[in-house]
mmCIF file of C-alpha atoms in Angstrom:
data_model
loop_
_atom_site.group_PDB
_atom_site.id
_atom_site.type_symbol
_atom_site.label_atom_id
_atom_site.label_comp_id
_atom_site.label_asym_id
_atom_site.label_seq_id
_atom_site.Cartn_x
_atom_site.Cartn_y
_atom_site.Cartn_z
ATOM 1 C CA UNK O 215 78.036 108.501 92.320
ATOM 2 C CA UNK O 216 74.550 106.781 93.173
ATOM 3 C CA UNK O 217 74.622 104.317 95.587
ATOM 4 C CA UNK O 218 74.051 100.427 94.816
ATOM 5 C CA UNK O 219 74.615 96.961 95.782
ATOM 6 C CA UNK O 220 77.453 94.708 94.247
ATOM 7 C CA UNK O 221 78.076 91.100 94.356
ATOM 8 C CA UNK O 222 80.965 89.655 93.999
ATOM 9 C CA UNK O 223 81.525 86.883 91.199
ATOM 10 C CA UNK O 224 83.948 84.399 92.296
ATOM 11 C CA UNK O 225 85.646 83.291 89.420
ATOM 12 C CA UNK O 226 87.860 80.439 90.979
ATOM 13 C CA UNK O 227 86.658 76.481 91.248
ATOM 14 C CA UNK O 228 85.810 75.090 94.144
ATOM 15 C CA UNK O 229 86.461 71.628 95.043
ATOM 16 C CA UNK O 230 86.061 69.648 98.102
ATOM 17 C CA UNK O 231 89.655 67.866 98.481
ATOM 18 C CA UNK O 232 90.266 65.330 100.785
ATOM 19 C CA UNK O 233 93.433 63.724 101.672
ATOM 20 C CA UNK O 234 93.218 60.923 98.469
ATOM 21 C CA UNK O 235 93.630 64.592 96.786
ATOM 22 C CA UNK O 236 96.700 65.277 98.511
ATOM 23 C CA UNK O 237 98.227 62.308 98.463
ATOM 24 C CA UNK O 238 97.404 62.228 94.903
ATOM 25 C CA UNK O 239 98.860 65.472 94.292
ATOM 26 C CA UNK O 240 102.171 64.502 96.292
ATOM 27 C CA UNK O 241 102.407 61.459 93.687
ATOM 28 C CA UNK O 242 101.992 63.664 91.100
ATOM 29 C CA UNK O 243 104.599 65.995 92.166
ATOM 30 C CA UNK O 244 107.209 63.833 93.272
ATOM 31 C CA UNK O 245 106.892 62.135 89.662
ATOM 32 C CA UNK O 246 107.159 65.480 88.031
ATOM 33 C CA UNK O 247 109.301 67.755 90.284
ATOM 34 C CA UNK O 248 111.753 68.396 87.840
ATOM 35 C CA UNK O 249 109.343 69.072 85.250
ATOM 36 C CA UNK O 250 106.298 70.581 86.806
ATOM 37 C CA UNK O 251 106.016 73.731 84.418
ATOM 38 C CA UNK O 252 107.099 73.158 80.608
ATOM 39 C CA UNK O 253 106.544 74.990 77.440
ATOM 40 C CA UNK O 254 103.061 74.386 75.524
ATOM 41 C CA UNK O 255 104.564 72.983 72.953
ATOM 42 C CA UNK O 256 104.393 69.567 75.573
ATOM 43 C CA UNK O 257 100.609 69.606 74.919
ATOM 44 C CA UNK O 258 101.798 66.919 71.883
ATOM 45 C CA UNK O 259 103.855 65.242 73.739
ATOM 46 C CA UNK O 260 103.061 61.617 75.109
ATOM 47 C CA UNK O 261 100.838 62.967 78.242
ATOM 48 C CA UNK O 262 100.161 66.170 77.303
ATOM 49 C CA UNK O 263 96.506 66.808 76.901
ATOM 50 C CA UNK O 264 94.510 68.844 75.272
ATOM 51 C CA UNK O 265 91.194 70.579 76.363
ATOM 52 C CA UNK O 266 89.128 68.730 73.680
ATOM 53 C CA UNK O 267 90.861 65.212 74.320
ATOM 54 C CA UNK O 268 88.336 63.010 74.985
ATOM 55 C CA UNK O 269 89.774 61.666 78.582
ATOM 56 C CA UNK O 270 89.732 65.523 79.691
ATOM 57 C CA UNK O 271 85.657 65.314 78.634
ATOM 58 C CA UNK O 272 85.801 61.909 81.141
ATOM 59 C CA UNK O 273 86.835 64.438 84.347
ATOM 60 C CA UNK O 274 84.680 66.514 83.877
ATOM 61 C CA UNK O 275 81.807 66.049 86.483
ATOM 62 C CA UNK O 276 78.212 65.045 85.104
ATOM 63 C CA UNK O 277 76.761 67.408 87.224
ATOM 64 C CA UNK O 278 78.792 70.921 88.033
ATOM 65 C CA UNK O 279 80.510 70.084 85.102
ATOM 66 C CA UNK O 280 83.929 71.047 86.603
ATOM 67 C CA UNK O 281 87.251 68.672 86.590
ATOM 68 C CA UNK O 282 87.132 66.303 89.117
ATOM 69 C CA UNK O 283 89.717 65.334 92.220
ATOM 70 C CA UNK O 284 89.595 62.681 94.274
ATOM 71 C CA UNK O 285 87.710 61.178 96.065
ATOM 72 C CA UNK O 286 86.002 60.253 92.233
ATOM 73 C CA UNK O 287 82.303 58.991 92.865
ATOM 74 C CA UNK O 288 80.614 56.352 90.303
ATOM 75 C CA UNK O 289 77.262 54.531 90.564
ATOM 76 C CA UNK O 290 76.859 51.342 89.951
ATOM 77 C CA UNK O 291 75.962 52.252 86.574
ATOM 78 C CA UNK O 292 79.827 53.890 85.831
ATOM 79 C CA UNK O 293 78.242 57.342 85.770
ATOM 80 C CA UNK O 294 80.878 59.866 87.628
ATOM 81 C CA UNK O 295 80.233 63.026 89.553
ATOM 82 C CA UNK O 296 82.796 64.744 92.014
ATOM 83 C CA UNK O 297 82.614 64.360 95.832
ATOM 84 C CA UNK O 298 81.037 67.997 96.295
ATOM 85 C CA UNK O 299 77.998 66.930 93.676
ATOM 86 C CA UNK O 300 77.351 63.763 95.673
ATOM 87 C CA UNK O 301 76.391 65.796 98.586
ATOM 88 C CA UNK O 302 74.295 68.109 96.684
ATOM 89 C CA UNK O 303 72.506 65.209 95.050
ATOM 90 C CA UNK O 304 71.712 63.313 98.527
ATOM 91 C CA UNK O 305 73.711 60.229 97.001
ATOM 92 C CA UNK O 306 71.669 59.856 94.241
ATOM 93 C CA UNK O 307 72.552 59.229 90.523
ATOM 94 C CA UNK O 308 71.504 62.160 88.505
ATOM 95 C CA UNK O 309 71.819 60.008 85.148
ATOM 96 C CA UNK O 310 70.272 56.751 86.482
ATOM 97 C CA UNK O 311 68.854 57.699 89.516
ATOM 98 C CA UNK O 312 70.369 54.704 91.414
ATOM 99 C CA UNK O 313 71.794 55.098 95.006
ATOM 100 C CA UNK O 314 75.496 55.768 94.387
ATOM 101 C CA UNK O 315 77.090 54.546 98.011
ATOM 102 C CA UNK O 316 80.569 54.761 97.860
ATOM 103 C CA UNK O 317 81.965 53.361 94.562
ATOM 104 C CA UNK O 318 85.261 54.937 94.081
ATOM 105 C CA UNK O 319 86.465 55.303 90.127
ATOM 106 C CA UNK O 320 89.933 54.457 90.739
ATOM 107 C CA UNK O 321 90.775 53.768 86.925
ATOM 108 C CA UNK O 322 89.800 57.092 86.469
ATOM 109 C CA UNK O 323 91.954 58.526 89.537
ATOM 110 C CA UNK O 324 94.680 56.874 87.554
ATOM 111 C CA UNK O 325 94.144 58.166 84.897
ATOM 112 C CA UNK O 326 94.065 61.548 85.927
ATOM 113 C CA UNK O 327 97.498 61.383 87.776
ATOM 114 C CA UNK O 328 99.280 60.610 84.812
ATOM 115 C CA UNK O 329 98.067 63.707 82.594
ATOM 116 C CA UNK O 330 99.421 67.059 82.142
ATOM 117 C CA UNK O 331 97.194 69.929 81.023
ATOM 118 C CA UNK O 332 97.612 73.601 80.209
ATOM 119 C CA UNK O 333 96.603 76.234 82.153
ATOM 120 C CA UNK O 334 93.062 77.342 82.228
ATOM 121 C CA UNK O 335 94.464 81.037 81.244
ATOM 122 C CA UNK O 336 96.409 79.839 77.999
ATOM 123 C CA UNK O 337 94.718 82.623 76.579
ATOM 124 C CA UNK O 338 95.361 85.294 78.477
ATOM 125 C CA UNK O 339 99.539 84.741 78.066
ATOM 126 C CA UNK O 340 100.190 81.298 80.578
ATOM 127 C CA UNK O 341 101.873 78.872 78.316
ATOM 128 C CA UNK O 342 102.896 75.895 80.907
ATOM 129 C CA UNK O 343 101.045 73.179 81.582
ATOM 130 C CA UNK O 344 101.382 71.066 84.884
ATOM 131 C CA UNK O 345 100.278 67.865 86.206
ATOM 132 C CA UNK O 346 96.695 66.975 86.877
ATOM 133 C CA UNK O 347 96.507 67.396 90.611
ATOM 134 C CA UNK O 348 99.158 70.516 90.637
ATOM 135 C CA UNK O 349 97.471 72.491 87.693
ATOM 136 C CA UNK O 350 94.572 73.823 90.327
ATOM 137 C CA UNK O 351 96.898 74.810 92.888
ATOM 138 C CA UNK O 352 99.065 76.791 89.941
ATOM 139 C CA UNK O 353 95.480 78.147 88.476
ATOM 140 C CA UNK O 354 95.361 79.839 91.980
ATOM 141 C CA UNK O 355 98.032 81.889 92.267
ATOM 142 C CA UNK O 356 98.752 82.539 88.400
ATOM 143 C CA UNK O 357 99.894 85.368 87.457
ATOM 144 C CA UNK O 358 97.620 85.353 84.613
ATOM 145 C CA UNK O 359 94.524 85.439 86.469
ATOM 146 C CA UNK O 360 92.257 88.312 86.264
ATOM 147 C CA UNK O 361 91.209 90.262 88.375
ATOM 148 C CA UNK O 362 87.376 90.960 88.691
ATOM 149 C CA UNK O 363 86.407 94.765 88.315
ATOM 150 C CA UNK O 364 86.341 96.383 91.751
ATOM 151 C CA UNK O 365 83.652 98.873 91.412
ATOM 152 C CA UNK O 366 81.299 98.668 94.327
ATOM 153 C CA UNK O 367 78.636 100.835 93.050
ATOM 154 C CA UNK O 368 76.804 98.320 90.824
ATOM 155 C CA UNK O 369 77.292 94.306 89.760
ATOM 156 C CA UNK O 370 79.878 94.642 86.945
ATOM 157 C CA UNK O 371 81.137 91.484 85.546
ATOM 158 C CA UNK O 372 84.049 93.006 83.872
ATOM 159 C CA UNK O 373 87.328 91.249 84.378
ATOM 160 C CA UNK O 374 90.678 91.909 83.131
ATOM 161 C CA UNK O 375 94.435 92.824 83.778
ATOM 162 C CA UNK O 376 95.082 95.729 86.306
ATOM 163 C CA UNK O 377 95.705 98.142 83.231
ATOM 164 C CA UNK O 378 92.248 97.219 81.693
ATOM 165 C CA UNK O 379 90.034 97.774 84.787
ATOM 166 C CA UNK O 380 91.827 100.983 85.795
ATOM 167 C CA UNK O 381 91.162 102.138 82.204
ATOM 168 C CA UNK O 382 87.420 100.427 82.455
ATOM 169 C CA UNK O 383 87.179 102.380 86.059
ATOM 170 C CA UNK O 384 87.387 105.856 84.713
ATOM 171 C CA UNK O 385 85.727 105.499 81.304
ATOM 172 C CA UNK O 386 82.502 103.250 81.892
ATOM 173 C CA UNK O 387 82.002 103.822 85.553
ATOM 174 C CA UNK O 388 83.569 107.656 85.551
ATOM 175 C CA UNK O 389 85.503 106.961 88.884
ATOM 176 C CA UNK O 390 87.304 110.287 89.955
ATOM 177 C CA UNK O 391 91.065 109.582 89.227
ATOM 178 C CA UNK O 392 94.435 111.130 91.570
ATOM 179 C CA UNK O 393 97.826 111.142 91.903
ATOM 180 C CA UNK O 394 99.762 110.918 94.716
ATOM 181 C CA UNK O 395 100.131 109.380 98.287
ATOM 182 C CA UNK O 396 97.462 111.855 100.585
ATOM 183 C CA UNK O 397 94.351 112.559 99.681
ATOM 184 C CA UNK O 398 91.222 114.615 101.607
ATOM 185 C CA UNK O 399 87.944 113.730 100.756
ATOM 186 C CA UNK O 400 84.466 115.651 101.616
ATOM 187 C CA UNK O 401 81.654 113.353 102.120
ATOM 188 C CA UNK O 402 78.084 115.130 101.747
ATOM 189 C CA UNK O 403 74.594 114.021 101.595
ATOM 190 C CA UNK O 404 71.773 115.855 102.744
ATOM 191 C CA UNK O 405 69.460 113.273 105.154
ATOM 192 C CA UNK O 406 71.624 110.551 106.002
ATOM 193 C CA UNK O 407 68.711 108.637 107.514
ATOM 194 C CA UNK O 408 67.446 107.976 104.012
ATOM 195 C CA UNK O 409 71.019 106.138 103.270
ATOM 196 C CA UNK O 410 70.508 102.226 105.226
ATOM 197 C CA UNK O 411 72.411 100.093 103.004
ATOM 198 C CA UNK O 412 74.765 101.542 100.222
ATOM 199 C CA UNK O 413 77.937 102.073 98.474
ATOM 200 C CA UNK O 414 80.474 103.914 96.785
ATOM 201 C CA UNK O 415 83.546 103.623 95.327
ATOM 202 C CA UNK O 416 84.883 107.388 95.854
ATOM 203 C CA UNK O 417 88.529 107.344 94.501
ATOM 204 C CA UNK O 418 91.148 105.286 92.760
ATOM 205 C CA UNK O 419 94.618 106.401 93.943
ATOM 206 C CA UNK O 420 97.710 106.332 91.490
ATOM 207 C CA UNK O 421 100.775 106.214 94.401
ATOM 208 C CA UNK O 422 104.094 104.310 93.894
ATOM 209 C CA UNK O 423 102.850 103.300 90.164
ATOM 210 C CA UNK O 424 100.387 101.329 91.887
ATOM 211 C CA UNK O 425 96.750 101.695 92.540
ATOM 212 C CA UNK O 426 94.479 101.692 95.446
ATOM 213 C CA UNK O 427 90.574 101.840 95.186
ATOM 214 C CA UNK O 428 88.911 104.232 98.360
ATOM 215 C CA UNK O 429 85.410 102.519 99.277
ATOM 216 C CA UNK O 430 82.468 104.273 101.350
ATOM 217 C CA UNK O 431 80.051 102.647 102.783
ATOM 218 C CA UNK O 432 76.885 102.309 104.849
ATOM 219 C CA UNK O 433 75.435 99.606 106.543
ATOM 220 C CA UNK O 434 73.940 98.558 109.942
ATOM 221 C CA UNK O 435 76.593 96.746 112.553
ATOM 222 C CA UNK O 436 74.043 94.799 114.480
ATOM 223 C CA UNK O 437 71.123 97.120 114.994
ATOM 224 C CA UNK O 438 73.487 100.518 114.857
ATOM 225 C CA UNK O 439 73.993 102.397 111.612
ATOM 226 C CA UNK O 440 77.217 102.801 110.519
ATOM 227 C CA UNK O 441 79.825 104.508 108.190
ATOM 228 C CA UNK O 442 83.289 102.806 106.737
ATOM 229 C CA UNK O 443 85.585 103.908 105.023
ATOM 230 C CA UNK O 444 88.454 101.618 103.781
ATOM 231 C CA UNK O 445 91.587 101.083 100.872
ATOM 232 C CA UNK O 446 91.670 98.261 98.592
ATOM 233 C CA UNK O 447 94.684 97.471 96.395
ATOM 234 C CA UNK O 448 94.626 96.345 92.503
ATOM 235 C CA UNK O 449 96.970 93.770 92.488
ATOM 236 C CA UNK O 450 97.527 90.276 94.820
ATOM 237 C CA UNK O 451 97.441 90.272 98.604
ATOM 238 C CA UNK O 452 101.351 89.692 98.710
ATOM 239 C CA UNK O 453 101.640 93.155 97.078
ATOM 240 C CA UNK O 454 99.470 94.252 99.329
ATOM 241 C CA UNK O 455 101.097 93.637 102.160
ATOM 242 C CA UNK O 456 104.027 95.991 100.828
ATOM 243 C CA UNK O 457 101.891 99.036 101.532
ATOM 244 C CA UNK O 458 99.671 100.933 104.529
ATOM 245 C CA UNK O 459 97.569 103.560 104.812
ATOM 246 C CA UNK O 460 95.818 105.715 107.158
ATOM 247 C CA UNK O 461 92.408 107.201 107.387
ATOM 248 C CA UNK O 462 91.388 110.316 109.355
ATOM 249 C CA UNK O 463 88.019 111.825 109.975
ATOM 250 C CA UNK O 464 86.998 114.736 112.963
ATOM 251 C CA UNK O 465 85.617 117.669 113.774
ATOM 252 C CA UNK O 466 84.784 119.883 117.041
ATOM 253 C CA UNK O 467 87.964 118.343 119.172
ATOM 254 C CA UNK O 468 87.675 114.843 118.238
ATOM 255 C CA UNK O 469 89.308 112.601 115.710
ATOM 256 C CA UNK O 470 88.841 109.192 114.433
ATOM 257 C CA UNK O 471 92.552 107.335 113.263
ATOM 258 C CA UNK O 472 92.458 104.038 110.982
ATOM 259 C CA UNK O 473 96.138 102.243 110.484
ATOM 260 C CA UNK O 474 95.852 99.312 108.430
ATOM 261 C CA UNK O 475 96.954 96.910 105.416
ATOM 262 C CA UNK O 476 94.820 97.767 102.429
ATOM 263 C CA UNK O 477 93.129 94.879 101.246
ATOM 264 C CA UNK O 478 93.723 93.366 97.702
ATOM 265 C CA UNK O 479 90.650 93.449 95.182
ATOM 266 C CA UNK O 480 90.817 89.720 95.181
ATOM 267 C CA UNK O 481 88.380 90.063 98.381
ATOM 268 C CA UNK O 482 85.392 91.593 97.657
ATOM 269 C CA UNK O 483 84.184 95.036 99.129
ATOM 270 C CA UNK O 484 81.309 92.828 100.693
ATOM 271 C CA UNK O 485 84.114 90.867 102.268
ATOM 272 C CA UNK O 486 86.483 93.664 103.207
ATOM 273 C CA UNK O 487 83.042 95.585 104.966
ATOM 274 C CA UNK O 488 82.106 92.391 106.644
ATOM 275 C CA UNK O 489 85.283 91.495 108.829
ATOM 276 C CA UNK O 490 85.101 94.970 109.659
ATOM 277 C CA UNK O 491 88.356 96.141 108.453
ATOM 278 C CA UNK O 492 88.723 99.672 107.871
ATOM 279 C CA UNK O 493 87.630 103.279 109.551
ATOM 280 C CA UNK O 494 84.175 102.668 111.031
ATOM 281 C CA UNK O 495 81.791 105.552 112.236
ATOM 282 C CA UNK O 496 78.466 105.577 114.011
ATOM 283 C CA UNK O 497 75.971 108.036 112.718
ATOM 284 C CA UNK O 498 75.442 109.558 115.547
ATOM 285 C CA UNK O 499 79.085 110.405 116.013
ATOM 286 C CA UNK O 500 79.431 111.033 111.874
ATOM 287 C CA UNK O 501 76.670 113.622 112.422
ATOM 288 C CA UNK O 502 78.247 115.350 115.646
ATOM 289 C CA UNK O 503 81.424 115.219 113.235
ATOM 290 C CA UNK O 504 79.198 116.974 110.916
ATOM 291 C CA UNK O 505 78.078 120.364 112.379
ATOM 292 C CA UNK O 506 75.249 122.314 112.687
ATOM 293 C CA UNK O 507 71.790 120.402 113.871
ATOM 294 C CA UNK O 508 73.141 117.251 112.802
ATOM 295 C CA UNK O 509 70.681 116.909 109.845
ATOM 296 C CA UNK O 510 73.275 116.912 107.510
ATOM 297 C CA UNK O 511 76.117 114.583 106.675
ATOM 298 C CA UNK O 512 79.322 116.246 106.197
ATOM 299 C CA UNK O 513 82.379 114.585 106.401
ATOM 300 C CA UNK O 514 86.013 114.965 105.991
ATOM 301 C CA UNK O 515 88.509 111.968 105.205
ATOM 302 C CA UNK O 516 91.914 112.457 104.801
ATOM 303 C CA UNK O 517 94.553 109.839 104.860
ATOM 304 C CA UNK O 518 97.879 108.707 103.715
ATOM 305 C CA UNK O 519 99.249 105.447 101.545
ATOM 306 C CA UNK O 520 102.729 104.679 102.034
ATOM 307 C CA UNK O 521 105.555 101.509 101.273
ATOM 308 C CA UNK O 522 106.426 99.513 103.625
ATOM 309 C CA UNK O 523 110.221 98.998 103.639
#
């Protein structure tokens, strides 16, 4: 496969939440506690509201454009923007351009504790809807949420169930496909020094009716160039957690031994590479691995995926 760059696409919202959030949130969820997850058909009932209602439009932030959490921010003026937008606009009205200080929109706050809204992935199958200041935390961890695709090779901005990208994997970016729990894979390229920055996605692994994604990489650590090798799982990190794997590379006497926790996909490959956590080789020692005058890069991973019990 030919190396490339990827960026990951967060696809969550970020919000800056202070404690008015979670007090507000505590409100909200002492309030609802018995009914903090109902059937859609609430979205007609007396605080059920709907995407296009008109006070959902009034959260929405005049700038990012996102649902807002307290701390709310007005100008003098009554124009609104979320506490992460007033720090990005140097406390300046966008609308009016008059110094905003620090009007709070507490009517709105108010507002905004009594409402219940659906999901942001009704669509894709989530048909509850939760209080204002629970639905992000829900939107979080649902089990709705898709997953971006997990190729490393180029930007993709796929997204989809795990089904969908495995099936997206193999046809549209023709990623080799196995079965089974150990695996040996050959690593070649003829002048490694060429090679500063890239990455590949080598292998997705079908073990336990799960899979697993096997990323190479090179990169410089500091001012050395390195190798790594690492797993990634295509599910949540809590699965995760139910597996480990091993990774394996040597030659001439010597051997190289990764244990670890393979990393769910909801971390990008970027991410996983940067905190350093998977097999990582130093050229120079990846060449002596390699044979011969050390002009060539050959390399031999093997390694193992099992369940935790």
């Amino acid at each position: 496969m030919a190396p490339g760059s990827s960026v990951f696409k967060e696809v969550l919202e970020s919000h800056l939440m202070s404690s008015d959030y979670e007090t507000g949130k505590a409100k909200s969820e002492a309030k609802s506690n018995s009914t903090s997850t109902k059937s859609s058909v609430g979205l007609n009932g007396k605080n059920g509201v709907s995407p296009n209602n008109g006070v959902y439009e009034l959260l929405g932030c005049s700038v990012c454009k996102k649902l807002m959490y307290p701390p709310i921010h007005q100008c003098p003026n009554g124009h609104t923007l979320c506490c992460h937008c007033k720090v990005e606009v140097h406390n300046i009205c966008p609308s009016c351009h008059h110094e905003l200080g620090n009007i709070r929109c507490l009517a709105l706050e108010k507002v905004a504790e009594s409402l219940e809204l659906p999901c942001r992935y009704q669509s894709l199958g989530c048909h509850d809807i939760f209080p204002y200041y629970t639905k992000l935390k829900h939107e979080q961890n649902c089990g709705f949420r898709p997953y971006n695709c997990p190729y490393a090779g180029s930007e993709c901005s796929v997204m989809g169930d795990i089904p969908t990208l495995v099936t997206h994997l193999k046809d549209d970016h023709k990623v080799d496909m196995h079965d089974g729990c150990t695996f040996n894979h050959r690593y070649v390229k003829a002048n490694p020094h060429e090679v500063e920055n890239a990455t590949w996605m080598l292998t997705v692994f079908n073990s336990f009716g799960r899979h697993f994604c096997l990323h190479f990489e090179a990169f410089q650590l500091g001012s050395a160039p390195v190798y790594m090798a690492f797993l990634r799982f295509m599910g949540d990190d809590y699965e995760a957690k139910k597996f480990s794997y091993s990774l394996e590379v040597g030659a001439n006497g010597r051997k190289l031994i990764w244990q670890g926790i393979p990393r769910s996909i909801r971390d990008s490959h970027r991410k996983v590479r940067d905190s350093q956590d998977g097999l990582i080789i130093q050229r120079n020692l990846a060449l002596y691995f390699s044979g011969g005058e050390r002009q060539e890069l050959k390399l031999r991973i093997s390694g193992r995926i099992w369940r935790e019990d």
